[in-house]
Amino acid sequence: MSVRRLVAAARPSFQQPSSVTARTRSIVTSKPSLLLTRQQSNQASRQLHHQAPRNAQAAQAAQQEQEHHIYESTNPALSFPCLDAVESRSASLSRRSLSGPEPSYTTGKHLNFHSRQPLLLDWGGILSEFDVAYEAWGTLNREKNNAILLHTGLSASSHAHSTEANPKPGWWEKFIGPGKPLDTDKYFVICTNVIGGCYGSTGPSSIDPANGERYATRFPILTMEDMVRAQFRLLDMLGIENLYASVGSSMGGMQSLAAGVLFPERVSRVVSISGCARSHPYSIAMRHTQRQVLMMDPNWARGFYYGRVPPHGGMKLAREIATVTYRSGPEWEQRFGRRRADPSRPPALCPDFLIETYLDHAGEKFCLEYDPNSLLYVSKAMDLFDLGQEHRNRINNVRQENSGKLQAFMDGEGLASNAGGDLCSLTLPDKPYEEKEQPAVGEADAASIPDAREPPADLVAGLKPLANTPALVLGVASDILFPAWQQREIANTLRRAGNERVTHIELDEEKSLFGHDTFLLDLENVGGAVKKFLG
């Protein structure tokens, strides 16, 4: 051990923890040739105190280097290729953002409907004009009464089936076509990208005509009903007064019900697959976590990331969380089990098990295919969905209060006078939420608890407009995102509302292990039920 190191170790400014000091003392005493006399030590100490600060820093660096050499860890540091990949992608996206404008998320050719009539949204926002991207298959008959409006899930585009302009297979490719469940020899099938999306319809990444800049998080809050109203503007343009059927799965199943409630005189049949009549806590919680990991990505920048590095890391994690809810545990047991990607290598903190590599791939593939802000807005619209009468009354009152604002805009007065009224006034509570102990349910109280099979009166009242509309409600036992009891709730509520033409089908786990994604994959059971119902 050097003189300089021994002296430095004695100084308060370089004092080591007691365990290290004890260890140093044992090393020093085990090597008598390195010991110094007290006089030599004091002399060296005085010289060190009179050195320039630069020399003191050099002494400290030498000490740290020597300590690192003596006390080197017994284990090497782990490598993190998954984080390396994220950093590498950020670097490449940074270079891309400097080379040109943000690319459009829209992929593939589609038709476009542009409305110059403003649209008042449920929570008070106004779209002065908007686009609805759509695609169509089959032929609209002379009476224009064979149209089927197909509603999409959260992140889907209007490309449900291949077209001449875009031959890439669509997300419901096997369900649409001659002789298929949505038989194009019989029906004229229309599918749209919802407003708030990023595949051609107006959303947060679109240009705000008021200032020529992207909306970003200046885009107003949306609801399922807002999306449906925009779709019916398209139907008006096409001259379609009555739909043969409104069909949708997942978020589309919610929209399909909303279409029947909002426009009962224009919807002849309703198909709702793996949907709900109101969002429930579990699905709200899962979408909340997705939004949180996305918004916590520093690149999100409060939504104003356009032209810069997008929050691809947050998007990747959000998609991984979503993917967990889209499939089922039994399917993954069969598909992945506990197998590791490479059993010959030691375990790692990055994706290691096959299920981890699957989720990692799903997130990586999606993180630049969909606009992060669209994920926030569309998923929030799903959370807000509630066809109960109390909620509908509240929203109708809000719309009535804001009708004057819409009229003022149409009269050319603009929105400036109302700009302050739309600012979010949400605040966090002073105290965090605390779970409160619930009283035990006694026998007397148990009699007052509503039967789970008996739907809430509020929801029954809200679905009254569908009392005379034939409905197919389909659920899947292995679905954890929209559990089968939520489809049972729809069917029971419709029946209590007076609807005698409700067809309710529940696929057990023997028929489908695919969970929520069953509607995308099970042509035989899901497609067969739809085909039979439509006739």
Coordinates of C-alpha atoms in Angstrom, one line a residue, residues 107-111 133-137 157-163 166 189-193:
T107 CA -51.1 3.4 -43.4
G108 CA -52.8 2.2 -46.6
K109 CA -55.2 3.8 -48.9
H110 CA -58.8 4.5 -47.8
L111 CA -61.8 6.6 -48.5
A133 CA -61.5 7.5 -42.8
Y134 CA -63.6 4.6 -44.0
E135 CA -63.5 1.6 -46.3
A136 CA -66.4 -0.4 -47.8
W137 CA -67.1 -3.8 -49.3
S157 CA -58.0 1.2 -38.6
S158 CA -60.8 1.1 -41.1
H159 CA -59.0 -1.7 -42.9
A160 CA -61.1 -4.6 -41.8
H161 CA -60.7 -6.4 -45.1
S162 CA -58.4 -6.1 -48.2
T163 CA -59.4 -3.8 -51.0
N166 CA -55.0 -1.7 -50.3
V189 CA -70.2 -3.3 -45.2
I190 CA -68.7 0.0 -44.0
C191 CA -65.9 0.3 -41.4
T192 CA -64.5 3.5 -40.1
N193 CA -61.5 4.7 -38.1

